Amino acid sequence: MPPSEGRITFDGKELPKALKGRTNDELRRIQMIYQMADTAMNPRQTVRDIIGRPLSFYFSMHGAKKTERVKELLDQIEMGPRFLDRYPAELSGGQKQRVAIARALAAKPELILCDEPTSALDPLVAEGILNLLMRLQEETAVSYVFITHDIAIVRAIADSVAVMHRGRLVRFGPKSKVLSPPFDDYTDLLLKSVPEMEIGWLEKVLKPGAWKALKLIAFSPRAGRESWRDAIPTETATAFLELRSVGTLAAPPLNIRSVRSTPRRPVCRESS
């Protein structure tokens, strides 16, 4: 779908709005890694076909020469030639995204658009993908436009940052400048919306002595019940995890509900 307004300039040259109006070389120089690798691959094609497609389209590469280049790309993404004849359904989420990266690299691009490439992955796999992208950038000198809502990723990998709101650029510059105050209203709201875990937050919201009362309840279901009711405000009650002990823990009503937990096995022994 071509843009309804604006223009795209790459390397000092304005590009046609519609992809069909661009030359093969203009297409080759800008590649893309999609958010959902599942929907960006033909399930009936093998890894050999998926990575080999740009080699045939842009470089007219075929046969043994193409297969050898696909093997090289699989080595670059740390998978190896044993995946050549596997289908997407036989790959994990992280492996699919690595194949998508290899497909983009096959065109020898100057710029890769990375559209939330780690958002569908678990944190450990996502970290591996980010490390791979950084290594490949060092090896190939390719540039990335990394689209993300994850501020932690922005802080970790970006050189320059652009903040967009409703399709318009509201802040742009080096990472150190964009992520430092003073902020415009939208950037300030964006950065403040990032959840942060503060060590000791629970102790701060409880009344004095409540933490001691909570420990009493955890280790003795018959102790500290009045302290529980007096120390914990109603709005804080929902923040507690269920406490497991010998028998059933039933705190007095807190207008929300009592906390009840009947474990299958004792977690701690009732004090005498």
mmCIF file of C-alpha atoms in Angstrom, residues 26-257:
data_model
loop_
_atom_site.group_PDB
_atom_site.id
_atom_site.type_symbol
_atom_site.label_atom_id
_atom_site.label_comp_id
_atom_site.label_asym_id
_atom_site.label_seq_id
_atom_site.Cartn_x
_atom_site.Cartn_y
_atom_site.Cartn_z
ATOM 1 C CA GLU A 26 16.332 0.000 -5.171
ATOM 2 C CA LEU A 27 14.382 -2.933 -3.758
ATOM 3 C CA ARG A 28 17.546 -4.886 -2.977
ATOM 4 C CA ARG A 29 19.193 -2.095 -1.001
ATOM 5 C CA ILE A 30 16.347 -1.957 1.551
ATOM 6 C CA GLN A 31 15.178 -5.224 3.118
ATOM 7 C CA MET A 32 12.832 -6.011 6.001
ATOM 8 C CA ILE A 33 12.561 -8.339 8.992
ATOM 9 C CA TYR A 34 8.944 -8.742 10.072
ATOM 10 C CA GLN A 35 7.479 -9.024 13.557
ATOM 11 C CA MET A 36 5.836 -12.396 12.960
ATOM 12 C CA ALA A 37 8.165 -14.740 11.091
ATOM 13 C CA ASP A 38 5.319 -17.282 10.768
ATOM 14 C CA THR A 39 3.291 -15.023 8.489
ATOM 15 C CA ALA A 40 6.340 -13.839 6.542
ATOM 16 C CA MET A 41 7.271 -17.311 5.249
ATOM 17 C CA ASN A 42 5.633 -19.728 2.842
ATOM 18 C CA PRO A 43 4.947 -22.863 4.931
ATOM 19 C CA ARG A 44 5.393 -25.037 1.822
ATOM 20 C CA GLN A 45 8.920 -23.827 1.156
ATOM 21 C CA THR A 46 12.058 -25.186 2.797
ATOM 22 C CA VAL A 47 14.727 -23.038 4.412
ATOM 23 C CA ARG A 48 16.794 -23.594 1.247
ATOM 24 C CA ASP A 49 14.008 -22.024 -0.856
ATOM 25 C CA ILE A 50 13.223 -19.177 1.549
ATOM 26 C CA ILE A 51 16.798 -17.935 1.854
ATOM 27 C CA GLY A 52 17.590 -18.763 -1.781
ATOM 28 C CA ARG A 53 14.766 -16.659 -3.249
ATOM 29 C CA PRO A 54 16.625 -13.278 -3.000
ATOM 30 C CA LEU A 55 19.744 -14.917 -4.467
ATOM 31 C CA SER A 56 17.802 -15.943 -7.570
ATOM 32 C CA PHE A 57 15.800 -12.707 -7.844
ATOM 33 C CA TYR A 58 18.589 -10.168 -7.357
ATOM 34 C CA PHE A 59 21.719 -12.034 -8.465
ATOM 35 C CA SER A 60 20.391 -14.704 -10.879
ATOM 36 C CA MET A 61 22.116 -17.325 -8.737
ATOM 37 C CA HIS A 62 21.117 -20.978 -9.244
ATOM 38 C CA GLY A 63 22.156 -24.570 -8.593
ATOM 39 C CA ALA A 64 25.201 -25.488 -6.525
ATOM 40 C CA LYS A 65 26.390 -21.891 -6.329
ATOM 41 C CA LYS A 66 23.119 -20.793 -4.734
ATOM 42 C CA THR A 67 23.098 -23.734 -2.318
ATOM 43 C CA GLU A 68 26.638 -22.929 -1.219
ATOM 44 C CA ARG A 69 25.665 -19.316 -0.534
ATOM 45 C CA VAL A 70 22.601 -20.435 1.469
ATOM 46 C CA LYS A 71 24.899 -22.617 3.587
ATOM 47 C CA GLU A 72 27.153 -19.622 4.233
ATOM 48 C CA LEU A 73 24.168 -17.554 5.355
ATOM 49 C CA LEU A 74 22.985 -20.347 7.673
ATOM 50 C CA ASP A 75 26.448 -20.373 9.242
ATOM 51 C CA GLN A 76 26.233 -16.591 9.687
ATOM 52 C CA ILE A 77 22.998 -16.908 11.670
ATOM 53 C CA GLU A 78 24.472 -19.747 13.786
ATOM 54 C CA MET A 79 22.192 -22.513 12.491
ATOM 55 C CA GLY A 80 24.266 -24.467 9.975
ATOM 56 C CA PRO A 81 23.507 -26.490 6.809
ATOM 57 C CA ARG A 82 21.551 -29.219 8.611
ATOM 58 C CA PHE A 83 18.495 -26.900 8.449
ATOM 59 C CA LEU A 84 18.581 -26.623 4.639
ATOM 60 C CA ASP A 85 15.627 -28.907 3.949
ATOM 61 C CA ARG A 86 13.478 -28.131 6.957
ATOM 62 C CA TYR A 87 10.110 -26.420 6.694
ATOM 63 C CA PRO A 88 9.022 -23.457 8.880
ATOM 64 C CA ALA A 89 6.771 -25.743 10.951
ATOM 65 C CA GLU A 90 9.889 -27.697 11.982
ATOM 66 C CA LEU A 91 11.596 -24.604 13.419
ATOM 67 C CA SER A 92 11.277 -22.819 16.755
ATOM 68 C CA GLY A 93 10.242 -19.176 16.917
ATOM 69 C CA GLY A 94 13.819 -18.011 17.336
ATOM 70 C CA GLN A 95 15.028 -20.182 14.454
ATOM 71 C CA LYS A 96 12.316 -18.791 12.159
ATOM 72 C CA GLN A 97 13.408 -15.261 12.956
ATOM 73 C CA ARG A 98 17.030 -16.194 12.248
ATOM 74 C CA VAL A 99 15.978 -17.551 8.852
ATOM 75 C CA ALA A 100 14.153 -14.266 8.216
ATOM 76 C CA ILE A 101 17.369 -12.410 9.050
ATOM 77 C CA ALA A 102 19.347 -14.632 6.657
ATOM 78 C CA ARG A 103 16.806 -13.991 3.906
ATOM 79 C CA ALA A 104 17.227 -10.243 4.369
ATOM 80 C CA LEU A 105 21.027 -10.546 4.358
ATOM 81 C CA ALA A 106 20.949 -12.632 1.173
ATOM 82 C CA ALA A 107 20.114 -9.490 -0.829
ATOM 83 C CA LYS A 108 23.234 -7.718 0.512
ATOM 84 C CA PRO A 109 21.188 -4.700 1.631
ATOM 85 C CA GLU A 110 22.449 -1.381 2.907
ATOM 86 C CA LEU A 111 19.461 -0.906 5.212
ATOM 87 C CA ILE A 112 17.234 -3.420 7.027
ATOM 88 C CA LEU A 113 13.898 -2.362 8.525
ATOM 89 C CA CYS A 114 13.375 -4.367 11.721
ATOM 90 C CA ASP A 115 9.688 -4.266 12.647
ATOM 91 C CA GLU A 116 9.487 -5.413 16.291
ATOM 92 C CA PRO A 117 11.556 -8.537 15.446
ATOM 93 C CA THR A 118 11.845 -9.690 19.078
ATOM 94 C CA SER A 119 8.393 -8.860 20.479
ATOM 95 C CA ALA A 120 6.963 -12.345 19.793
ATOM 96 C CA LEU A 121 9.925 -14.140 21.405
ATOM 97 C CA ASP A 122 10.678 -15.010 25.007
ATOM 98 C CA PRO A 123 13.349 -12.793 26.658
ATOM 99 C CA LEU A 124 16.227 -15.277 26.403
ATOM 100 C CA VAL A 125 15.636 -15.971 22.701
ATOM 101 C CA ALA A 126 15.086 -12.262 22.023
ATOM 102 C CA GLU A 127 18.442 -11.472 23.610
ATOM 103 C CA GLY A 128 20.094 -13.982 21.288
ATOM 104 C CA ILE A 129 18.453 -12.352 18.243
ATOM 105 C CA LEU A 130 19.612 -8.884 19.328
ATOM 106 C CA ASN A 131 23.164 -10.116 19.863
ATOM 107 C CA LEU A 132 23.082 -11.731 16.414
ATOM 108 C CA LEU A 133 21.877 -8.503 14.777
ATOM 109 C CA MET A 134 24.641 -6.524 16.462
ATOM 110 C CA ARG A 135 27.314 -8.997 15.338
ATOM 111 C CA LEU A 136 26.015 -9.048 11.769
ATOM 112 C CA GLN A 137 26.087 -5.263 11.689
ATOM 113 C CA GLU A 138 29.756 -5.297 12.657
ATOM 114 C CA GLU A 139 30.514 -7.888 9.955
ATOM 115 C CA THR A 140 28.492 -6.404 7.086
ATOM 116 C CA ALA A 141 28.215 -2.664 7.965
ATOM 117 C CA VAL A 142 24.455 -2.829 7.343
ATOM 118 C CA SER A 143 22.266 -0.162 8.964
ATOM 119 C CA TYR A 144 19.059 -0.883 10.889
ATOM 120 C CA VAL A 145 15.856 1.057 11.375
ATOM 121 C CA PHE A 146 14.561 -0.695 14.485
ATOM 122 C CA ILE A 147 10.843 -0.174 15.174
ATOM 123 C CA THR A 148 10.029 -0.981 18.799
ATOM 124 C CA HIS A 149 8.011 0.009 21.857
ATOM 125 C CA ASP A 150 10.615 -1.518 24.185
ATOM 126 C CA ILE A 151 12.616 1.344 25.691
ATOM 127 C CA ALA A 152 15.151 -1.109 27.130
ATOM 128 C CA ILE A 153 16.017 -2.265 23.599
ATOM 129 C CA VAL A 154 16.288 1.345 22.451
ATOM 130 C CA ARG A 155 18.740 2.099 25.251
ATOM 131 C CA ALA A 156 20.765 -1.039 24.466
ATOM 132 C CA ILE A 157 21.201 -0.884 20.694
ATOM 133 C CA ALA A 158 20.281 2.508 19.244
ATOM 134 C CA ASP A 159 22.679 5.175 18.019
ATOM 135 C CA SER A 160 19.978 7.672 17.045
ATOM 136 C CA VAL A 161 16.355 7.682 18.207
ATOM 137 C CA ALA A 162 13.199 8.989 16.550
ATOM 138 C CA VAL A 163 10.010 9.311 18.620
ATOM 139 C CA MET A 164 6.832 9.239 16.533
ATOM 140 C CA HIS A 165 3.281 10.092 17.554
ATOM 141 C CA ARG A 166 0.346 9.431 15.231
ATOM 142 C CA GLY A 167 2.664 9.096 12.258
ATOM 143 C CA ARG A 168 4.559 12.314 12.874
ATOM 144 C CA LEU A 169 8.109 12.832 14.132
ATOM 145 C CA VAL A 170 8.098 14.604 17.505
ATOM 146 C CA ARG A 171 11.705 14.076 18.622
ATOM 147 C CA PHE A 172 14.886 12.972 16.860
ATOM 148 C CA GLY A 173 18.597 12.938 17.606
ATOM 149 C CA PRO A 174 21.402 10.980 19.282
ATOM 150 C CA LYS A 175 20.201 8.484 21.896
ATOM 151 C CA SER A 176 21.876 10.375 24.753
ATOM 152 C CA LYS A 177 20.013 13.566 23.813
ATOM 153 C CA VAL A 178 16.587 12.118 22.993
ATOM 154 C CA LEU A 179 16.422 10.082 26.220
ATOM 155 C CA SER A 180 17.578 12.957 28.434
ATOM 156 C CA PRO A 181 15.395 15.817 29.764
ATOM 157 C CA PRO A 182 13.876 18.228 29.042
ATOM 158 C CA PHE A 183 11.230 16.187 27.209
ATOM 159 C CA ASP A 184 8.275 17.152 25.088
ATOM 160 C CA ASP A 185 4.916 16.045 26.542
ATOM 161 C CA TYR A 186 4.589 12.843 24.485
ATOM 162 C CA THR A 187 8.171 11.612 25.036
ATOM 163 C CA ASP A 188 7.815 12.326 28.751
ATOM 164 C CA LEU A 189 4.592 10.276 28.858
ATOM 165 C CA LEU A 190 6.222 7.476 26.839
ATOM 166 C CA LEU A 191 9.217 7.160 29.161
ATOM 167 C CA LYS A 192 7.113 7.380 32.307
ATOM 168 C CA SER A 193 4.902 4.524 31.094
ATOM 169 C CA VAL A 194 7.781 2.045 31.263
ATOM 170 C CA PRO A 195 7.179 -0.279 34.256
ATOM 171 C CA GLU A 196 10.002 -0.463 36.760
ATOM 172 C CA MET A 197 10.452 -2.888 39.638
ATOM 173 C CA GLU A 198 11.539 -1.065 42.780
ATOM 174 C CA ILE A 199 13.177 -3.150 45.483
ATOM 175 C CA GLY A 200 11.434 -2.632 48.830
ATOM 176 C CA TRP A 201 8.200 -1.200 47.360
ATOM 177 C CA LEU A 202 6.002 -3.405 49.543
ATOM 178 C CA GLU A 203 7.559 -2.233 52.802
ATOM 179 C CA LYS A 204 6.957 1.391 51.777
ATOM 180 C CA VAL A 205 3.203 1.014 51.258
ATOM 181 C CA LEU A 206 2.557 -0.883 54.503
ATOM 182 C CA LYS A 207 1.886 0.703 57.868
ATOM 183 C CA PRO A 208 4.629 0.405 60.495
ATOM 184 C CA GLY A 209 4.803 -3.141 61.837
ATOM 185 C CA ALA A 210 2.899 -4.650 58.925
ATOM 186 C CA TRP A 211 5.907 -6.448 57.477
ATOM 187 C CA LYS A 212 6.441 -8.189 60.831
ATOM 188 C CA ALA A 213 2.756 -9.131 60.964
ATOM 189 C CA LEU A 214 2.945 -10.561 57.459
ATOM 190 C CA LYS A 215 5.867 -12.784 58.449
ATOM 191 C CA LEU A 216 3.923 -13.973 61.506
ATOM 192 C CA ILE A 217 1.003 -15.021 59.320
ATOM 193 C CA ALA A 218 3.289 -16.800 56.877
ATOM 194 C CA PHE A 219 4.818 -18.974 59.568
ATOM 195 C CA SER A 220 1.870 -19.326 61.913
ATOM 196 C CA PRO A 221 -1.724 -19.290 60.609
ATOM 197 C CA ARG A 222 -3.041 -18.580 64.117
ATOM 198 C CA ALA A 223 -0.794 -15.627 64.862
ATOM 199 C CA GLY A 224 -0.964 -12.016 63.839
ATOM 200 C CA ARG A 225 -4.470 -11.977 62.391
ATOM 201 C CA GLU A 226 -5.434 -8.723 64.091
ATOM 202 C CA SER A 227 -2.133 -7.200 63.008
ATOM 203 C CA TRP A 228 -2.958 -8.268 59.429
ATOM 204 C CA ARG A 229 -6.293 -6.465 59.505
ATOM 205 C CA ASP A 230 -4.975 -3.302 61.147
ATOM 206 C CA ALA A 231 -1.728 -3.003 59.219
ATOM 207 C CA ILE A 232 -2.736 -3.595 55.618
ATOM 208 C CA PRO A 233 -4.936 -0.988 53.921
ATOM 209 C CA THR A 234 -7.704 -2.239 51.660
ATOM 210 C CA GLU A 235 -6.074 -0.855 48.503
ATOM 211 C CA THR A 236 -2.889 -2.807 49.263
ATOM 212 C CA ALA A 237 -4.480 -6.165 50.038
ATOM 213 C CA THR A 238 -4.631 -7.276 46.412
ATOM 214 C CA ALA A 239 -0.852 -6.878 46.113
ATOM 215 C CA PHE A 240 -0.150 -9.854 48.383
ATOM 216 C CA LEU A 241 0.628 -13.296 47.104
ATOM 217 C CA GLU A 242 -1.253 -16.160 48.682
ATOM 218 C CA LEU A 243 0.599 -17.375 51.757
ATOM 219 C CA ARG A 244 0.840 -21.116 52.235
ATOM 220 C CA SER A 245 1.190 -22.811 55.622
ATOM 221 C CA VAL A 246 -0.026 -25.893 57.532
ATOM 222 C CA GLY A 247 -3.866 -25.716 57.375
ATOM 223 C CA THR A 248 -5.880 -22.914 55.833
ATOM 224 C CA LEU A 249 -4.881 -19.284 56.085
ATOM 225 C CA ALA A 250 -8.004 -17.140 56.505
ATOM 226 C CA ALA A 251 -7.427 -13.471 57.147
ATOM 227 C CA PRO A 252 -10.305 -11.325 58.456
ATOM 228 C CA PRO A 253 -12.412 -9.602 55.767
ATOM 229 C CA LEU A 254 -10.747 -6.598 54.084
ATOM 230 C CA ASN A 255 -13.780 -5.443 52.063
ATOM 231 C CA ILE A 256 -12.237 -7.185 49.045
ATOM 232 C CA ARG A 257 -11.998 -10.827 50.124
#
